[in-house]
XYZ file of C-alpha atoms in Angstrom:
776
model
C 279.981 101.147 37.019
C 276.843 100.981 39.143
C 274.976 99.224 36.315
C 277.814 96.695 36.070
C 277.453 95.939 39.781
C 273.774 95.130 39.408
C 274.066 93.433 36.015
C 273.336 89.907 37.339
C 270.081 91.097 38.917
C 269.062 92.964 35.756
C 269.915 90.044 33.486
C 268.043 87.512 35.621
C 265.074 89.880 35.985
C 264.773 89.978 32.197
C 265.144 86.183 32.012
C 262.333 85.719 34.536
C 260.077 88.037 32.528
C 260.502 86.201 29.215
C 258.079 83.304 29.902
C 255.544 85.871 31.146
C 255.899 88.234 28.195
C 252.192 88.126 27.264
C 251.230 89.135 30.785
C 253.551 92.138 30.810
C 252.891 93.297 27.251
C 249.175 92.571 26.850
C 247.878 92.469 30.435
C 246.893 88.786 30.342
C 246.553 86.652 33.470
C 248.276 83.357 34.235
C 246.216 80.222 33.686
C 244.240 78.476 30.921
C 241.051 80.384 31.678
C 239.973 80.091 28.036
C 239.765 76.308 28.476
C 237.497 76.596 31.519
C 235.547 79.554 30.087
C 234.544 77.337 27.169
C 232.595 75.185 29.637
C 229.130 75.922 31.039
C 227.766 78.226 32.357
C 230.172 80.694 30.659
C 229.920 78.955 27.278
C 232.775 80.942 25.800
C 234.390 80.450 22.403
C 236.522 77.411 21.660
C 240.051 77.989 22.995
C 243.066 78.321 20.716
C 245.368 76.565 23.176
C 245.615 72.816 23.789
C 244.347 71.058 26.900
C 246.791 70.283 29.714
C 245.033 68.751 32.697
C 247.730 69.753 35.203
C 247.859 73.372 34.031
C 244.079 73.605 34.524
C 244.745 73.402 38.276
C 245.997 76.984 38.099
C 242.389 78.028 37.401
C 240.609 75.444 39.529
C 242.752 75.688 42.655
C 245.426 78.324 42.891
C 243.670 81.389 41.529
C 240.606 80.981 43.805
C 242.787 80.170 46.846
C 244.999 83.210 46.236
C 241.939 85.379 45.629
C 240.421 84.361 48.975
C 243.700 84.908 50.834
C 244.297 88.322 49.270
C 240.701 89.410 49.882
C 240.827 88.323 53.516
C 244.080 90.152 54.250
C 242.693 93.179 52.414
C 239.931 93.255 55.044
C 242.420 92.797 57.872
C 241.271 89.244 58.628
C 243.169 85.971 58.937
C 242.073 83.692 56.048
C 241.064 80.697 58.144
C 238.091 79.185 56.318
C 236.898 78.580 52.749
C 233.091 78.824 52.867
C 232.503 78.184 49.151
C 233.637 74.596 48.555
C 232.747 71.186 50.000
C 230.171 72.715 52.352
C 233.074 74.588 53.943
C 236.735 73.634 54.254
C 239.863 74.932 56.016
C 241.804 77.574 54.098
C 244.791 78.416 56.302
C 245.238 74.731 57.212
C 245.391 73.946 53.488
C 249.129 74.475 53.063
C 248.972 75.317 49.350
C 246.823 78.364 50.041
C 250.012 79.810 51.614
C 247.782 82.026 53.739
C 250.605 83.290 55.986
C 253.275 83.753 53.300
C 254.492 87.368 53.824
C 254.312 88.452 50.127
C 250.701 87.247 50.061
C 249.887 89.305 53.128
C 251.526 92.339 51.508
C 249.585 91.871 48.270
C 246.323 91.645 50.207
C 247.032 94.714 52.333
C 247.944 96.706 49.203
C 244.723 95.541 47.462
C 246.561 94.506 44.301
C 244.116 92.737 41.933
C 244.570 88.981 42.059
C 245.441 88.527 38.381
C 248.106 91.237 38.500
C 249.434 89.974 41.828
C 249.881 86.430 40.549
C 251.870 87.660 37.548
C 254.121 89.797 39.746
C 254.602 86.969 42.238
C 255.422 84.490 39.461
C 258.010 86.872 38.013
C 259.509 87.534 41.448
C 259.858 83.865 42.337
C 261.418 82.941 38.989
C 263.860 85.812 39.555
C 264.420 84.807 43.172
C 265.128 81.222 42.167
C 267.638 82.440 39.582
C 269.347 84.724 42.094
C 269.455 81.913 44.639
C 271.208 79.600 42.191
C 273.549 82.470 41.257
C 274.383 82.951 44.939
C 274.917 79.212 45.520
C 277.186 78.995 42.486
C 279.250 81.927 43.751
C 279.556 80.355 47.191
C 280.927 77.220 45.539
C 283.578 79.151 43.624
C 281.734 79.826 40.382
C 282.724 82.897 38.409
C 280.350 85.789 37.913
C 279.620 84.729 34.333
C 279.357 81.050 35.227
C 276.926 81.845 37.996
C 274.806 83.773 35.501
C 274.687 80.636 33.375
C 273.493 78.700 36.424
C 270.892 81.274 37.481
C 269.410 81.811 34.033
C 269.362 78.083 33.295
C 267.397 77.342 36.462
C 264.857 80.163 36.289
C 264.205 79.264 32.620
C 264.375 75.503 33.162
C 261.531 73.357 31.902
C 260.697 72.478 35.501
C 260.328 76.034 36.785
C 258.474 77.340 33.742
C 256.125 74.361 33.510
C 255.155 74.647 37.197
C 254.652 78.438 37.170
C 250.884 78.058 36.752
C 250.845 76.146 40.054
C 252.530 78.875 42.100
C 253.028 77.034 45.382
C 255.692 74.943 43.616
C 257.942 77.719 42.337
C 257.288 79.759 45.491
C 258.607 76.940 47.679
C 261.428 75.894 45.358
C 262.769 79.437 44.938
C 264.070 79.372 48.537
C 265.958 76.049 48.314
C 269.137 77.361 46.590
C 269.331 80.224 49.106
C 269.218 77.683 51.953
C 272.029 75.637 50.422
C 274.093 78.739 49.670
C 273.782 79.965 53.240
C 274.789 76.537 54.586
C 277.976 76.712 52.512
C 278.441 80.276 53.792
C 278.206 79.206 57.425
C 281.052 76.752 56.861
C 283.287 78.957 54.727
C 282.730 82.652 55.273
C 282.522 85.462 57.826
C 279.432 86.802 59.597
C 278.226 83.326 60.464
C 275.619 84.493 62.964
C 274.017 86.640 60.268
C 273.979 83.706 57.890
C 272.391 81.429 60.508
C 269.597 83.953 61.013
C 269.129 84.375 57.252
C 269.090 80.586 56.959
C 266.256 80.426 59.495
C 264.296 83.067 57.562
C 264.771 81.228 54.249
C 263.689 77.907 55.784
C 260.568 79.573 57.183
C 259.757 81.176 53.821
C 260.182 77.819 52.085
C 257.640 76.195 54.411
C 255.276 79.160 54.210
C 255.475 78.998 50.401
C 252.905 76.239 50.618
C 254.064 73.026 48.943
C 255.256 70.786 51.759
C 256.477 67.975 49.496
C 258.964 70.329 47.824
C 259.825 71.819 51.211
C 260.656 68.297 52.399
C 262.972 67.852 49.427
C 264.574 71.175 50.306
C 265.218 70.011 53.869
C 266.656 66.734 52.583
C 269.085 68.688 50.394
C 270.035 70.888 53.358
C 270.768 67.861 55.555
C 272.834 66.124 52.848
C 274.816 69.319 52.216
C 275.503 69.800 55.936
C 276.502 66.180 56.573
C 278.742 65.943 53.523
C 280.654 69.150 54.266
C 280.975 68.226 57.937
C 282.317 64.736 57.218
C 284.520 65.672 54.269
C 286.191 68.580 56.100
C 286.353 67.037 59.567
C 289.689 67.301 61.333
C 290.018 65.937 64.899
C 292.518 68.692 65.724
C 290.066 71.407 64.645
C 286.721 71.532 66.423
C 285.332 74.353 64.312
C 283.578 72.142 61.758
C 281.328 70.720 64.479
C 280.425 74.221 65.656
C 279.521 75.254 62.118
C 277.349 72.168 61.627
C 275.635 72.882 64.936
C 275.004 76.447 63.771
C 273.374 75.156 60.591
C 271.111 72.833 62.584
C 270.121 75.763 64.817
C 269.208 77.764 61.716
C 267.079 74.930 60.312
C 265.327 74.457 63.661
C 264.614 78.163 64.118
C 263.253 78.311 60.587
C 260.770 75.556 61.382
C 259.631 77.447 64.488
C 259.184 80.657 62.469
C 256.845 78.792 60.107
C 254.910 77.112 62.941
C 251.761 79.318 62.631
C 251.252 77.716 59.212
C 252.713 74.271 59.847
C 250.851 73.365 63.042
C 247.322 73.972 61.650
C 248.262 71.959 58.544
C 249.565 69.081 60.668
C 246.406 69.156 62.799
C 244.129 69.109 59.756
C 246.140 66.380 58.006
C 244.979 63.952 60.723
C 241.588 63.975 58.982
C 242.974 63.725 55.429
C 241.339 61.407 52.917
C 244.873 60.463 51.819
C 246.036 59.381 55.262
C 246.995 55.732 55.133
C 249.076 52.997 56.634
C 252.071 52.359 54.350
C 251.998 48.899 52.788
C 253.634 47.149 49.860
C 250.665 47.620 47.541
C 250.570 51.333 48.273
C 254.298 51.577 47.697
C 253.979 49.925 44.305
C 251.275 52.411 43.345
C 253.428 55.264 44.610
C 256.455 54.293 42.524
C 254.268 53.899 39.436
C 253.836 57.669 39.498
C 257.602 58.157 39.173
C 259.237 59.528 36.040
C 259.395 56.829 33.335
C 262.880 55.937 32.159
C 262.266 57.109 28.603
C 261.991 60.694 29.935
C 265.790 60.768 30.331
C 266.079 61.501 26.622
C 264.849 65.029 27.349
C 267.986 65.904 29.340
C 269.593 67.787 26.449
C 266.374 68.860 24.707
C 263.490 69.559 27.128
C 260.822 69.138 24.434
C 262.082 65.735 23.274
C 258.882 64.286 24.765
C 256.781 66.787 22.857
C 255.621 70.303 23.659
C 252.304 70.659 25.537
C 252.010 74.284 24.433
C 251.593 73.153 20.838
C 248.579 71.312 19.415
C 248.906 67.672 18.528
C 249.854 67.181 14.880
C 247.957 63.881 14.977
C 244.632 64.337 16.753
C 242.560 67.469 17.239
C 241.974 68.485 20.860
C 245.157 66.916 22.238
C 248.419 68.722 22.900
C 251.872 67.929 21.585
C 253.117 66.123 24.695
C 253.408 62.544 23.455
C 254.692 61.282 26.812
C 251.227 61.833 28.294
C 249.913 59.294 25.782
C 252.596 56.772 26.672
C 252.001 57.065 30.432
C 249.203 58.618 32.487
C 251.813 59.920 34.946
C 254.066 61.506 32.293
C 252.614 65.001 32.152
C 255.191 67.511 30.871
C 255.581 69.270 34.220
C 255.805 65.994 36.144
C 258.650 64.794 33.884
C 260.426 68.125 33.361
C 264.034 67.149 33.979
C 265.383 68.791 30.808
C 268.546 70.866 31.302
C 269.003 72.344 27.845
C 271.998 71.742 25.572
C 274.289 74.398 27.115
C 274.058 73.009 30.664
C 274.196 69.450 29.309
C 277.473 70.216 27.487
C 279.074 72.040 30.424
C 278.541 69.099 32.781
C 281.019 67.089 30.726
C 283.773 69.519 31.741
C 283.455 68.740 35.447
C 286.633 67.758 37.247
C 286.782 65.833 40.506
C 284.324 67.630 42.826
C 285.176 68.438 46.434
C 283.460 69.922 49.493
C 280.229 71.704 48.749
C 280.431 70.879 45.041
C 280.694 67.166 45.814
C 277.700 67.504 48.134
C 275.733 69.051 45.284
C 276.708 66.198 42.973
C 275.421 63.752 45.589
C 272.177 65.720 46.001
C 271.601 65.694 42.242
C 272.244 61.959 41.899
C 270.029 61.063 44.864
C 267.235 63.302 43.534
C 267.370 61.715 40.084
C 267.261 58.208 41.556
C 264.300 59.158 43.742
C 262.523 60.729 40.779
C 262.942 57.594 38.677
C 261.220 55.508 41.351
C 264.195 53.438 42.473
C 264.473 51.525 45.740
C 265.746 54.677 47.473
C 262.105 55.693 47.850
C 261.338 52.721 50.095
C 262.769 54.028 53.398
C 261.120 57.412 52.834
C 257.759 55.830 52.067
C 257.709 53.428 55.004
C 259.658 55.311 57.660
C 258.878 59.032 57.236
C 255.452 59.930 58.709
C 253.070 61.217 56.050
C 255.377 60.445 53.120
C 253.052 57.731 51.821
C 250.376 60.396 51.280
C 252.641 62.721 49.278
C 252.604 63.233 45.519
C 254.701 61.673 42.786
C 258.327 60.857 43.691
C 259.218 62.273 40.288
C 259.049 65.764 41.735
C 262.359 65.165 43.494
C 264.062 65.906 40.170
C 263.799 69.609 40.961
C 266.935 69.070 43.075
C 268.622 67.316 40.154
C 267.811 70.202 37.798
C 268.984 72.795 40.334
C 272.199 70.887 41.095
C 272.974 70.435 37.387
C 272.501 74.149 36.695
C 274.759 75.133 39.615
C 277.455 72.638 38.651
C 277.366 73.834 35.049
C 277.998 77.353 36.280
C 280.812 76.301 38.605
C 282.703 74.387 35.888
C 281.974 76.743 32.984
C 285.438 78.323 33.141
C 286.951 74.890 32.493
C 285.797 75.374 28.896
C 288.109 78.370 28.538
C 290.991 76.606 30.217
C 290.632 73.336 28.291
C 292.384 72.212 25.116
C 290.613 73.566 22.007
C 290.253 70.228 20.245
C 288.869 68.610 23.367
C 286.394 71.437 23.951
C 285.140 71.458 20.389
C 284.940 67.671 20.306
C 282.970 67.402 23.538
C 280.599 70.203 22.573
C 279.890 68.743 19.146
C 279.718 65.180 20.440
C 277.284 66.001 23.231
C 274.965 67.897 20.896
C 275.000 65.103 18.313
C 274.413 62.537 21.062
C 271.557 64.566 22.506
C 270.010 65.091 19.090
C 270.158 61.382 18.304
C 268.781 60.517 21.733
C 265.868 62.877 21.202
C 265.181 61.198 17.852
C 265.162 57.669 19.315
C 261.330 57.401 19.241
C 261.420 57.911 15.473
C 263.759 54.941 15.096
C 262.557 52.742 17.948
C 258.934 53.710 18.531
C 257.804 50.173 19.478
C 260.059 50.395 22.543
C 257.470 52.724 24.089
C 254.219 51.131 23.094
C 252.683 48.202 21.267
C 250.097 50.583 19.809
C 250.749 51.441 16.155
C 248.642 54.590 16.576
C 250.738 55.777 19.538
C 254.011 54.984 17.800
C 252.846 56.930 14.777
C 251.938 59.837 17.054
C 255.345 59.719 18.755
C 257.195 59.822 15.468
C 255.100 62.724 14.254
C 255.532 64.652 17.512
C 259.302 64.246 17.594
C 259.672 64.948 13.883
C 257.785 68.215 14.323
C 260.175 69.226 17.120
C 263.327 68.237 15.200
C 263.936 71.803 13.928
C 263.883 72.994 17.557
C 266.475 70.395 18.542
C 268.690 71.420 15.632
C 268.377 75.158 16.345
C 269.152 74.829 20.049
C 272.065 72.471 19.350
C 273.595 75.023 16.973
C 273.099 77.830 19.511
C 274.778 75.778 22.230
C 277.696 74.854 19.969
C 278.272 78.486 19.008
C 278.067 79.690 22.631
C 280.452 77.078 24.065
C 282.966 77.017 21.198
C 283.075 80.807 20.936
C 283.864 81.051 24.660
C 286.791 78.678 24.133
C 287.982 80.527 21.049
C 288.099 83.871 22.849
C 287.652 84.155 26.634
C 285.918 87.515 26.247
C 283.120 85.687 24.450
C 282.237 83.812 27.620
C 279.202 86.071 27.989
C 277.685 84.265 25.035
C 277.013 81.215 27.203
C 274.328 82.825 29.422
C 272.791 84.340 26.305
C 272.915 80.884 24.695
C 271.006 79.462 27.659
C 268.298 82.088 27.224
C 268.023 81.622 23.456
C 267.817 77.833 23.772
C 265.001 78.186 26.313
C 263.117 80.667 24.162
C 263.439 78.500 21.072
C 262.338 75.403 22.968
C 259.327 76.638 24.949
C 259.873 80.036 26.570
C 257.407 81.981 24.478
C 254.311 79.925 25.093
C 254.757 77.204 27.723
C 252.956 79.220 30.435
C 249.255 79.370 29.487
C 247.732 82.827 29.794
C 244.298 84.305 29.108
C 242.848 87.730 28.444
C 240.542 87.561 31.477
C 239.391 85.346 34.312
C 235.898 83.846 34.769
C 232.899 86.163 34.755
C 230.666 86.269 37.833
C 227.480 84.205 37.734
C 224.439 85.624 39.524
C 223.115 83.400 42.272
C 221.252 83.235 45.559
C 224.201 84.423 47.677
C 223.669 82.352 50.833
C 222.197 79.246 49.221
C 224.119 76.051 48.531
C 224.371 74.733 44.973
C 225.167 71.361 43.434
C 226.581 71.308 39.897
C 226.166 67.921 38.241
C 229.169 66.512 36.360
C 229.990 62.967 35.336
C 233.745 63.072 34.721
C 236.880 65.138 34.118
C 239.150 65.143 31.076
C 242.696 63.783 31.246
C 244.013 64.166 27.694
C 241.157 66.303 26.376
C 238.558 68.486 28.146
C 235.070 67.223 28.910
C 232.024 69.509 28.687
C 231.715 70.166 32.407
C 229.427 72.551 34.262
C 231.027 74.900 36.810
C 234.061 72.652 37.498
C 234.948 72.243 41.191
C 236.249 75.394 42.936
C 235.198 77.736 40.105
C 232.006 78.580 42.023
C 234.146 80.622 44.403
C 234.845 83.138 41.599
C 231.212 84.201 42.008
C 231.095 83.566 45.781
C 228.698 80.682 45.235
C 228.514 77.977 47.895
C 229.234 74.667 46.149
C 228.850 71.182 47.582
C 231.617 69.814 45.348
C 235.294 70.776 45.521
C 238.869 70.054 44.578
C 241.838 69.864 46.933
C 244.788 67.579 47.639
C 243.966 67.783 51.371
C 240.323 66.810 51.864
C 238.544 65.907 55.085
C 237.724 62.222 54.895
C 234.185 62.839 56.219
C 233.519 65.291 53.368
C 234.583 62.593 50.915
C 232.310 60.026 52.584
C 229.434 62.535 52.502
C 229.728 62.966 48.734
C 230.179 59.235 48.293
C 226.843 58.659 49.999
C 225.129 61.380 47.944
C 226.533 60.073 44.636
C 225.778 56.461 45.571
C 229.302 55.654 44.461
C 232.725 57.217 44.186
C 232.580 61.004 43.792
C 235.991 61.167 42.095
C 236.529 60.951 38.330
C 239.122 58.412 37.098
C 241.377 61.276 35.988
C 241.758 62.838 39.443
C 241.403 61.310 42.898
C 241.354 64.716 44.614
C 238.368 66.096 42.691
C 234.941 65.634 44.300
C 231.955 65.794 41.935
C 228.197 65.664 42.309
C 227.350 63.017 39.743
C 224.096 62.399 37.771
C 223.126 59.525 40.103
C 223.072 61.866 43.113
C 220.157 61.313 45.501
C 218.030 64.522 45.716
C 216.948 63.751 49.279
C 220.561 63.443 50.392
C 221.423 66.651 48.546
C 218.669 68.333 50.526
C 220.155 66.822 53.698
C 223.452 68.545 52.772
C 221.752 71.967 52.683
C 221.501 72.152 48.870
C 218.612 74.204 47.501
C 219.679 74.618 43.846
C 220.862 71.904 41.451
C 222.240 72.812 38.023
C 222.739 70.347 35.214
C 223.411 70.506 31.493
C 220.487 68.192 30.801
C 217.457 66.850 32.727
C 218.218 64.245 35.405
C 215.797 61.291 35.341
C 216.283 60.484 39.031
C 215.047 63.956 39.978
C 211.460 63.128 39.060
C 209.917 63.476 42.517
C 206.286 62.416 43.029
C 206.384 63.612 46.652
C 206.860 67.241 45.623
C 210.216 67.895 47.289
C 211.873 68.792 43.943
C 210.666 71.614 41.693
C 211.744 71.768 38.097
C 213.382 71.342 35.767
C 213.571 74.978 34.718
C 215.593 76.086 31.730
C 217.913 79.072 32.094
C 218.483 79.939 28.425
C 221.108 82.604 29.106
C 223.336 79.994 30.766
C 222.296 76.943 28.769
C 221.585 74.886 31.883
C 218.726 73.094 33.633
C 217.898 74.107 37.221
C 216.097 72.183 39.923
C 214.966 73.573 43.266
C 215.057 71.429 46.405
C 212.383 72.408 48.890
C 214.354 71.715 52.052
C 215.218 74.386 54.639
C 218.645 75.147 53.142
C 221.884 75.958 54.959
C 220.606 77.655 58.135
C 217.303 77.161 59.956
C 215.525 76.658 63.275
C 212.524 74.388 63.940
C 210.220 77.359 63.417
C 211.646 79.194 60.405
C 214.634 79.660 58.131
C 217.475 81.661 59.654
C 219.026 84.726 58.036
C 222.755 84.726 57.228
C 223.690 88.364 57.785
C 227.358 88.242 56.837
C 230.095 85.755 56.095
C 233.868 86.050 55.781
C 236.911 83.800 55.663
C 236.953 83.328 59.436
C 233.422 83.919 60.705
C 229.693 83.897 59.962
C 226.869 85.972 61.538
C 223.304 84.613 61.614
C 220.007 86.003 62.905
C 217.535 83.362 64.068
C 214.338 82.981 66.068
C 214.211 80.680 69.122
C 213.406 78.607 70.987
C 215.107 75.514 69.640
C 218.359 74.629 67.948
C 219.855 76.691 65.137
C 221.196 74.284 62.538
C 223.908 75.409 60.122
C 224.615 72.918 57.317
C 228.251 73.957 57.095
C 230.960 71.458 57.935
C 231.757 71.163 61.619
C 235.497 70.965 62.211
C 237.783 71.700 65.160
C 238.406 75.387 65.758
C 234.861 76.753 65.494
C 233.436 78.640 68.472
C 230.199 80.590 68.885
C 228.513 83.402 70.777
C 224.785 84.076 71.078
C 224.040 87.750 71.634
C 227.760 88.220 72.476
C 227.659 85.502 75.136
C 229.731 82.304 74.724
C 227.701 79.369 73.492
C 228.478 75.762 72.697
C 228.480 74.419 69.147
C 227.107 70.889 69.159
C 228.243 68.656 66.275
C 225.159 67.370 64.461
C 224.919 63.855 63.049
C 222.956 63.128 59.888
C 222.251 60.292 57.499
C 225.369 61.438 55.604
C 227.748 60.933 58.480
C 228.643 61.706 62.056
C 229.422 65.209 63.360
C 228.975 66.820 59.931
C 227.077 70.014 60.760
C 226.906 72.693 63.458
C 224.086 73.298 65.912
C 223.575 75.939 68.627
C 220.687 75.852 71.117
C 218.632 79.059 71.382
C 216.204 80.350 73.946
C 212.963 82.048 72.950
C 213.035 85.279 70.935
C 215.318 86.700 68.298
C 219.080 86.149 68.536
C 222.325 87.012 66.765
C 224.689 84.076 66.478
C 228.355 84.721 65.681
C 230.565 81.740 64.798
C 234.328 82.222 64.524
C 237.042 79.934 63.166
C 240.487 79.728 64.756
C 242.505 76.865 63.257
C 243.811 74.432 65.894
C 247.511 74.959 66.409
C 247.506 78.612 65.318
C 248.026 80.105 68.791
C 250.726 77.563 69.625
C 252.323 78.332 66.288
C 252.321 82.054 66.989
C 254.024 81.409 70.344
C 256.668 79.290 68.562
C 257.150 82.073 66.039
C 257.657 84.678 68.762
C 260.120 82.454 70.632
C 262.084 81.821 67.449
C 262.071 85.509 66.512
C 263.407 86.430 69.966
C 266.128 83.783 69.692
C 267.140 85.126 66.289
C 267.301 88.681 67.643
C 269.251 87.461 70.635
C 271.671 85.565 68.416
C 272.232 88.729 66.436
C 272.517 91.255 69.269
C 273.766 89.498 72.386
C 277.540 89.400 72.935
C 278.991 85.938 72.413
C 282.386 84.377 72.840
C 284.047 84.566 69.447
C 285.172 81.006 68.763
C 286.861 81.866 65.466
C 287.706 85.062 63.655
C 286.270 85.842 60.242
C 289.617 84.944 58.730
C 290.354 81.597 60.393
C 287.461 79.439 59.322
C 287.840 76.260 57.327
C 290.529 76.454 54.675
C 288.607 77.448 51.577
C 290.310 74.813 49.464
C 288.588 72.226 51.628
C 285.278 73.442 50.268
C 286.244 74.375 46.735
C 289.244 75.159 44.607
C 288.602 78.869 44.351
C 287.501 81.441 46.901
C 283.722 81.647 47.174
C 281.979 84.923 47.670
C 278.607 85.670 49.124
C 278.051 88.841 47.133
C 275.618 89.063 44.263
C 277.884 91.123 42.072
């Protein structure tokens, strides 16, 4: 009996583990490390997996950010600063580092290895997303079994699985269904004060999860849900609906205050972002071009109708099986992952007229799909919402469409059992045949996608190779749905059908994993390096050297870097050094040191070591300021030495960097004269000299204004201690404390009971059947 009570949790926990099976059974880590390990200076064997440029970000960005955050918390320090990339960059104020996310703090304090921690966190957030959708479905009147269909479909959806390698996405998204479920609970159930407090906590966790674009979509869904229920259930003779809506708004507001220690530093830093812009029509046109192309709709029933990136291309060696990426640069599998699977797709055709919260969810799903497809609905967001013009692809809004479709499928699943047999069998068979034909459209009408005969041939080959998958999943869905109609006790086959369809389609191999991470490279620990690269691969990898951010694996200070939130002055610095744009065509957020880099300007940026895969003609230096090239046979690279003073120095001698962490640096130097530190000067840095407060003077250079830090010293030896405290952190902590006190007060203080737990809104105004908030 006890096992039966917890069956939904157990079932969804197993579902969440399926895409990560290699990690749990063989100890692998998440991320295509084998792809990066094949590059210099590791020079590993050729990888078995295919290249996916978006999935590579799991290695280049998220693993090093998580590793720094975990290491910092393990030492009892706030992870404020990243010293290893871009001559120094904010860490806490980079929202996707999720430095203040409570599970990350716990992992750091417990000293769980980063690779293991990321697997456990990925599994937890897939499970948490599934449980959240289960809870939302139950609140909207879904049966226990129907809600399991919803939960399993969402946690195994193409969207959630494809974005698992980029953990800030699934971390943030996993809290959205809980927010919507609690909003419905405030309107329809008892213990409203508790739900308002839980709503505030879930909103805070969503923001702290790190991906603010998805958090914004979550808040949009929350507002639409609240407004729709308020308007659709409003009765002038009953004032309670207004009180409930006010309670929801209080919960959303308190949640924002709870997340303020993370949000305020991010907002402060975003003022300096290289992506900050003034919205204009040209920018809007570029923004909508990154939306999901219309042909991606054919993947609704079969998620791999656009090809499977986990499989190699059957046409050209080195490419993966995602043909949509060939048809459009913005059609990466994860960015177009709106596939629902055949079971959910079939169940949606059994929906009756929605009401209350269910109708709100229908509206949320439709709006999200229209936003994702780049329709005119994006225009007011782009031009009127501050910062929206600097956000990522509008196609990402489809996460709300996928979530809404999964929930609605769960809510209406019992209509299959209640419906007429002939109608049920006809709809199920018709939908599967329709979906199968739709998925095969490129075979019949390839020229509709491209005028290239080579691309059309590739599309036909890709889709033909996936045809057995379409057929297998269609048969599974037909059996699951028709069996449930034939005998109601077979309804449990539908959640199992969802799982089997996902496994057949992509569940076994869509998440790239590797046997190990990147090995440490020995280096001069406090020196700054420049790794020369010309480009970055979009459809296939390029032979790069120490791609941006990978230097941090070995705690090497790199002048290059890769982040979606870059300081504009850092970008201008690299632009001057490269004598041109530092970004490759494939990625506008990746900053490279290119072969045309000026050695004198590299020296000005504190670089003392330059690594390249071949000699650089421009580094021939008759004035003797460049030594080399020297071959390092063990690494297969060419090294140059720049004879400048390096990162830290005084007029008389180099300074000694004694220690460095993620929020401070300690230097010993000899005065008199200024100590110069060629690390980026940004707001929040303070200094002491021999434990006495000292002023940090921003130092101009030929690379830009206020780039570096300088502290004046008197004669003799001194110890200089610089500390980073992100602007907005203290104010954020005060907001957090105020919000926490208000939440405690709301829970404990006696209040006038406006309504009893039994006399809320009539439940049939929200849904046909009685919702429940229990996960049972």
